[in-house]
Every structure is written in C-alpha cells, then in structure tokens.
CSV table of C-alpha atoms and ligand atoms in Angstrom, one decimal:
chain,number,residue,atom,x,y,z
A,1,MET,CA,-82.1,19.7,-96.4
A,2,VAL,CA,-81.1,19.6,-92.8
A,3,LEU,CA,-81.1,23.3,-92.2
A,4,THR,CA,-83.5,25.6,-93.8
A,5,GLU,CA,-82.2,28.1,-96.3
A,6,ALA,CA,-83.4,30.9,-93.9
A,7,VAL,CA,-81.7,29.4,-90.8
A,8,SER,CA,-78.5,29.1,-92.9
A,9,ARG,CA,-78.9,32.7,-94.3
A,10,PHE,CA,-79.4,33.9,-90.8
A,11,LEU,CA,-76.6,32.2,-89.4
A,12,ARG,CA,-74.4,33.5,-92.2
A,13,ALA,CA,-75.7,37.1,-91.6
A,14,THR,CA,-75.2,37.2,-88.0
A,15,GLY,CA,-71.8,35.5,-88.2
A,16,PRO,CA,-68.3,36.9,-88.5
A,17,GLU,CA,-67.1,38.1,-91.8
A,18,HIS,CA,-64.2,36.6,-93.6
A,19,THR,CA,-60.8,38.3,-93.2
A,20,ASP,CA,-59.3,39.0,-96.8
A,21,VAL,CA,-57.4,36.0,-96.8
A,22,GLN,CA,-60.4,33.8,-95.7
A,23,ALA,CA,-62.3,35.4,-98.7
A,24,GLU,CA,-59.7,34.5,-101.1
A,25,MET,CA,-59.7,30.7,-99.6
A,26,ALA,CA,-63.4,30.7,-100.1
A,27,ALA,CA,-63.0,31.9,-103.6
A,28,PHE,CA,-60.5,29.3,-104.1
A,29,ALA,CA,-62.6,26.6,-102.8
A,30,ASP,CA,-65.6,27.8,-104.9
A,31,GLU,CA,-63.4,27.8,-108.0
A,32,HIS,CA,-62.2,24.1,-107.3
A,33,ASP,CA,-65.3,22.7,-105.8
A,34,PHE,CA,-63.3,22.0,-102.6
A,35,PRO,CA,-65.6,21.0,-99.5
A,36,ASN,CA,-64.2,23.1,-96.7
A,37,ILE,CA,-66.1,23.6,-93.3
A,38,GLY,CA,-67.7,26.8,-94.5
A,39,PRO,CA,-68.3,30.1,-92.5
A,40,GLU,CA,-71.0,29.1,-90.2
A,41,SER,CA,-68.8,26.0,-88.7
A,42,GLY,CA,-65.7,28.1,-88.9
A,43,ALA,CA,-67.3,30.5,-86.4
A,44,VAL,CA,-67.9,27.6,-84.0
A,45,LEU,CA,-64.1,26.6,-84.5
A,46,ARG,CA,-63.1,30.1,-83.5
A,47,LEU,CA,-65.4,29.9,-80.6
A,48,LEU,CA,-64.1,26.5,-79.5
A,49,ALA,CA,-60.6,27.5,-79.7
A,50,ARG,CA,-61.2,30.7,-77.6
A,51,LEU,CA,-63.5,28.8,-75.0
A,52,ALA,CA,-60.5,26.2,-74.6
A,53,ASP,CA,-57.9,28.9,-74.5
A,54,ALA,CA,-56.3,26.7,-77.0
A,55,ASP,CA,-52.5,26.4,-77.1
A,56,THR,CA,-52.4,23.3,-79.5
A,57,VAL,CA,-55.1,22.3,-82.1
A,58,PHE,CA,-54.4,19.2,-84.1
A,59,GLU,CA,-56.5,18.8,-87.4
A,60,PHE,CA,-57.2,15.5,-89.4
A,61,GLY,CA,-57.5,16.6,-93.0
A,62,SER,CA,-56.7,20.5,-93.4
A,63,GLY,CA,-56.9,20.9,-97.1
A,64,PHE,CA,-55.7,24.2,-97.7
A,65,GLY,CA,-56.0,25.9,-94.2
A,66,TYR,CA,-59.5,27.2,-94.2
A,67,SER,CA,-60.7,25.5,-90.9
A,68,ALA,CA,-57.1,26.1,-89.4
A,69,SER,CA,-57.6,29.9,-90.1
A,70,TRP,CA,-60.7,30.0,-88.0
A,71,PHE,CA,-58.8,28.2,-85.0
A,72,LEU,CA,-56.2,30.9,-85.2
A,73,ARG,CA,-58.8,33.7,-85.3
A,74,GLY,CA,-59.9,32.1,-82.0
A,75,GLY,CA,-56.4,32.6,-80.5
A,76,ALA,CA,-55.0,29.2,-80.9
A,77,GLU,CA,-51.1,29.3,-80.3
A,78,ARG,CA,-50.3,26.5,-82.8
A,79,VAL,CA,-52.3,24.5,-85.3
A,80,ILE,CA,-51.0,21.1,-86.5
A,81,LEU,CA,-52.3,20.9,-90.1
A,82,THR,CA,-52.2,17.4,-91.9
A,83,GLU,CA,-52.9,16.8,-95.4
A,84,PHE,CA,-52.0,14.1,-97.7
A,85,ASP,CA,-52.3,16.4,-101.0
A,86,ALA,CA,-48.9,18.2,-101.0
A,87,GLU,CA,-50.5,20.6,-103.4
A,88,GLU,CA,-53.2,21.5,-101.2
A,89,LEU,CA,-50.7,21.7,-98.2
A,90,ASP,CA,-48.7,24.1,-100.3
A,91,GLN,CA,-51.5,26.3,-101.1
A,92,GLY,CA,-52.2,26.4,-97.4
A,93,ARG,CA,-48.8,27.5,-96.6
A,94,GLU,CA,-49.2,30.2,-99.1
A,95,PHE,CA,-52.4,31.5,-97.9
A,96,MET,CA,-51.0,31.5,-94.3
A,97,CYS,CA,-47.8,33.3,-95.0
A,98,GLU,CA,-50.1,35.9,-96.9
A,99,ALA,CA,-52.4,36.2,-93.8
A,100,GLY,CA,-48.9,36.6,-91.4
A,101,LEU,CA,-50.0,33.3,-89.6
A,102,ALA,CA,-47.6,30.6,-90.9
A,103,ASN,CA,-45.4,31.0,-87.7
A,104,ARG,CA,-48.2,29.4,-85.7
A,105,CYS,CA,-49.0,26.6,-88.0
A,106,VAL,CA,-47.2,23.1,-88.4
A,107,PHE,CA,-47.5,21.9,-91.9
A,108,GLU,CA,-47.6,17.9,-91.9
A,109,GLU,CA,-47.7,16.3,-95.5
A,110,GLY,CA,-48.9,12.6,-95.3
A,111,ASP,CA,-51.6,10.3,-93.7
A,112,ALA,CA,-52.8,12.2,-90.6
A,113,MET,CA,-53.3,8.9,-89.0
A,114,ASP,CA,-49.5,8.3,-89.2
A,115,THR,CA,-48.9,12.0,-88.1
A,116,VAL,CA,-51.0,11.9,-84.9
A,117,GLY,CA,-48.8,9.3,-83.8
A,118,ARG,CA,-45.8,11.3,-83.7
A,119,TYR,CA,-47.5,13.6,-81.3
A,120,ASP,CA,-48.0,13.1,-77.6
A,121,GLY,CA,-50.5,16.0,-77.1
A,122,PRO,CA,-52.0,17.6,-75.1
A,123,PHE,CA,-54.4,18.9,-77.7
A,124,ASP,CA,-56.7,21.5,-76.6
A,125,VAL,CA,-58.9,21.2,-79.7
A,126,VAL,CA,-59.0,18.4,-82.3
A,127,LEU,CA,-60.8,18.6,-85.7
A,128,VAL,CA,-61.8,15.4,-87.2
A,129,ASP,CA,-62.6,16.2,-90.9
A,130,HIS,CA,-60.7,13.5,-93.1
A,131,GLN,CA,-62.1,10.1,-94.4
A,132,LYS,CA,-65.3,9.6,-92.6
A,133,GLU,CA,-64.7,5.8,-92.4
A,134,ARG,CA,-61.6,6.5,-90.2
A,135,TYR,CA,-63.2,8.8,-87.8
A,136,THR,CA,-63.5,6.5,-85.1
A,137,ASP,CA,-59.9,5.7,-85.5
A,138,ALA,CA,-58.9,9.2,-85.2
A,139,PHE,CA,-61.0,9.6,-82.1
A,140,ASP,CA,-59.3,6.5,-80.7
A,141,ALA,CA,-55.8,7.9,-81.5
A,142,VAL,CA,-56.4,11.2,-79.9
A,143,ARG,CA,-58.9,10.3,-76.8
A,144,GLU,CA,-55.9,10.1,-74.3
A,145,LYS,CA,-54.0,13.2,-75.9
A,146,VAL,CA,-56.8,15.6,-75.4
A,147,ALA,CA,-56.4,17.9,-72.5
A,148,PRO,CA,-59.0,17.9,-69.6
A,149,GLY,CA,-61.6,20.4,-70.5
A,150,GLY,CA,-60.3,20.0,-74.3
A,151,VAL,CA,-62.6,19.4,-77.2
A,152,VAL,CA,-63.0,16.9,-80.2
A,153,ALA,CA,-65.1,18.3,-83.1
A,154,ALA,CA,-66.0,16.2,-86.2
A,155,ASP,CA,-67.5,17.5,-89.4
A,156,ASN,CA,-70.0,16.2,-91.6
A,157,VAL,CA,-72.2,14.3,-89.2
A,158,MET,CA,-75.5,15.5,-91.0
A,159,ARG,CA,-74.6,16.3,-94.3
A,160,GLY,CA,-72.2,15.5,-96.9
A,161,PRO,CA,-71.2,12.2,-98.6
A,162,ILE,CA,-73.6,10.5,-96.1
A,163,ASP,CA,-77.2,9.1,-95.9
A,164,PHE,CA,-78.8,11.3,-93.1
A,165,ASP,CA,-82.0,9.3,-92.9
A,166,ALA,CA,-80.2,6.1,-92.2
A,167,LEU,CA,-78.1,8.1,-89.5
A,168,LEU,CA,-81.3,9.4,-88.0
A,169,ALA,CA,-82.9,5.8,-88.0
A,170,HIS,CA,-79.9,4.6,-86.3
A,171,ALA,CA,-79.7,7.4,-83.5
A,172,GLU,CA,-83.4,6.9,-82.9
A,173,GLY,CA,-82.8,3.0,-82.4
A,174,ASP,CA,-85.1,2.1,-85.3
A,175,GLU,CA,-85.3,-1.4,-85.6
A,176,ASP,CA,-84.8,-1.3,-89.2
A,177,SER,CA,-81.9,1.0,-88.9
A,178,GLY,CA,-79.4,-1.9,-89.0
A,179,GLY,CA,-80.7,-2.6,-92.4
A,180,ALA,CA,-80.7,1.1,-93.6
A,181,LEU,CA,-77.0,1.4,-92.4
A,182,ALA,CA,-76.1,-1.8,-93.9
A,183,SER,CA,-77.2,-0.5,-97.4
A,184,ALA,CA,-75.6,3.0,-96.7
A,185,ASN,CA,-72.3,4.1,-97.8
A,186,ASP,CA,-69.0,3.3,-95.8
A,187,GLN,CA,-68.9,7.1,-95.0
A,188,THR,CA,-72.4,7.0,-93.5
A,189,ARG,CA,-71.4,4.0,-91.5
A,190,GLY,CA,-68.2,5.7,-90.2
A,191,ILE,CA,-70.2,8.6,-89.1
A,192,ALA,CA,-72.8,6.3,-87.0
A,193,ASP,CA,-69.9,4.5,-85.7
A,194,TYR,CA,-68.1,7.7,-84.8
A,195,LEU,CA,-71.2,9.1,-83.0
A,196,ASP,CA,-71.8,5.8,-81.1
A,197,ALA,CA,-68.2,5.8,-80.0
A,198,VAL,CA,-68.0,9.5,-78.8
A,199,ARG,CA,-71.5,9.2,-77.1
A,200,ASP,CA,-70.6,5.9,-75.3
A,201,ASP,CA,-67.3,7.3,-74.0
A,202,PRO,CA,-67.7,8.2,-70.3
A,203,ASP,CA,-64.8,10.7,-70.4
A,204,PHE,CA,-66.5,12.7,-73.0
A,205,GLU,CA,-69.8,14.9,-73.4
A,206,THR,CA,-71.0,15.3,-76.8
A,207,ALA,CA,-73.5,17.7,-78.3
A,208,VAL,CA,-74.4,17.6,-82.2
A,209,LEU,CA,-74.5,21.2,-83.6
A,210,PRO,CA,-76.6,21.6,-86.7
A,211,VAL,CA,-74.4,24.0,-88.3
A,212,GLY,CA,-72.9,23.8,-91.7
A,213,SER,CA,-72.6,20.1,-92.5
A,214,GLY,CA,-73.4,19.1,-88.9
A,215,LEU,CA,-70.6,19.2,-86.1
A,216,ALA,CA,-70.3,16.8,-83.3
A,217,VAL,CA,-68.7,18.5,-80.5
A,218,SER,CA,-67.3,16.4,-77.5
A,219,THR,CA,-65.6,17.7,-74.5
A,220,LYS,CA,-63.5,15.9,-72.4
A,221,ALA,CA,-64.7,16.2,-68.8
A,222,ASP,CA,-62.1,17.4,-66.1
B,1,SAM,C1,-63.6,17.9,-96.1
B,1,SAM,S1,-61.9,18.3,-96.5
B,1,SAM,C2,-61.7,19.3,-95.2
B,1,SAM,C3,-60.5,20.6,-95.2
B,1,SAM,C4,-60.4,21.4,-94.0
B,1,SAM,N1,-60.6,20.8,-92.9
B,1,SAM,C5,-61.2,22.8,-94.1
B,1,SAM,O1,-62.5,22.7,-93.8
B,1,SAM,O2,-60.7,23.7,-94.7
B,1,SAM,C6,-60.7,17.0,-96.1
B,1,SAM,C7,-59.3,16.9,-96.5
B,1,SAM,O3,-58.8,16.1,-95.8
B,1,SAM,C8,-57.7,15.4,-96.6
B,1,SAM,N2,-57.6,13.9,-96.0
B,1,SAM,C9,-58.7,12.9,-96.2
B,1,SAM,N3,-58.0,12.0,-95.5
B,1,SAM,C10,-56.8,12.1,-95.2
B,1,SAM,C11,-55.8,11.4,-94.6
B,1,SAM,N4,-55.8,10.4,-94.0
B,1,SAM,N5,-54.7,12.2,-93.9
B,1,SAM,C12,-54.5,13.6,-94.5
B,1,SAM,N6,-55.4,14.3,-95.1
B,1,SAM,C13,-56.6,13.6,-95.6
B,1,SAM,C14,-58.5,15.6,-97.9
B,1,SAM,O4,-57.4,15.5,-99.0
B,1,SAM,C15,-59.1,16.9,-97.8
B,1,SAM,O5,-58.2,17.8,-98.3
C-alpha cells in the first residue's frame, strides 16, 4: 500500500465533507464498484480550480461527474465532461441537475481524444483520468491549450491497474527497470511514459502528490 491506512484516514478526516449529491455519487460508485477519484484527490481538484481561478476545466474520462463536481466546488465556471459510456454520462447529467450545477457542465459523449480536438482552449485545469495507455496522447493534445499558469492533473500514477514497483524502479533509473516495465502491463507503461513526458517538458513543472491513487500535478510556467 502506498499510503498507510492512518494517513489515508487522517486526510479523509481533515478534508472536506461531501455535499449531499456528492455523497449520493459516492454511494452510487460503491454500489457499482466504480473507480472515481475519491474525496482526498477530490479536495485537491477543488484546490487546483480555486488556485487557477478556473474558467474552463477539461476532463478526459468523467464517469458520472464525481471529479467534475469537485472542480465546480472550487469555483470553475465551466467543466467539459467527456465519457464514452452514454449511461454513465446520463447519470452524470442527472446528478448535476439535482445539484443545480448542470448549467456549468458541457456533457460530451464519445472518445475524449476526439472531443478534445474540437476545443481550442485555453484550459485552466485539465484532468487526465481515462485509459492509462493514452495519457501521453492526452497531454500532447492539450499542452498547447493549457493557459499560462494552468494545470494538468493525472490520476492513478501510484495506484490502480498498475505495477507500482515497476514504476518506482523506472523513476529511480534502476538498470533493471527496462525489464520490469517491459513485463508490466500496458497501463503501467502508459503511466511511466506520461511521467517521463511531463517531467521532460520544459514548459511544465511537475509534482506527484501521494493522495488517493496518486496525482501528478503539472503546472504550465508563465
Ligand atoms: C477512472 S474513471 C474516472 C471517472 C472520473 N474522473 C471520476 O473520478 O469521477 C475513467 C472513466 O473514463 C472513461 N473513459 C476511458 N477512456 C475514455 C475515452 N477515451 N474517452 C472517454 N471516456 C473514457 C471510462 O468509461 C470511465 O468512466
């Protein structure tokens, strides 16, 4: 486990409470075993939206709107939700209507990688939370569209459908990491590639936060 149980509980206990609709979303996720970003990372999304004074947020992979609800709580004027599962997106629409937030949401059904091509930006915050092996493509698609001072956050860089030990070996430059990564799954290689891409990009400054499943936060220098 990346975070000890006590640290996780502490973050939960000191973090924000769910709104009524977020509590419904969380219960729905539990019921359907759906991997949303969770309240600890949600609190960070709220913080990012607030610090970036976000006008527009773009999400790759929105599910039924749980992560978007945190950006909206952080004052984002508009969140573009993308989802290729129509039922999930409909459920998101229902939750956002119930919360009185639907007028600040754009619901885009289909492949997020196609959807992003229809937007010029600027994006103040971007969340990358779709197929792990396409994270780098998502970064390539938005890097020019992120506003100066804007942020790209990517979930699951430490936990999820990935091999953390292989990622650690790669990050530490372990000679065997090529082997460890080569035998890891596509998702792990996708995350490793993404972290290399954002860390190597001279226009972005990246820090990994060990909250929830691990968030890589990359800010675009002015
Ligand atoms: C891990 S869930 C994240 C949900 C959301 N960000 C949250 O935390 O509440 C990933 C979601 O992305 C969707 N997804 C994966 N690849 C996608 C793609 N290329 N385009 C649109 N949606 C995608 C999946 O159907 C799933 O609902």
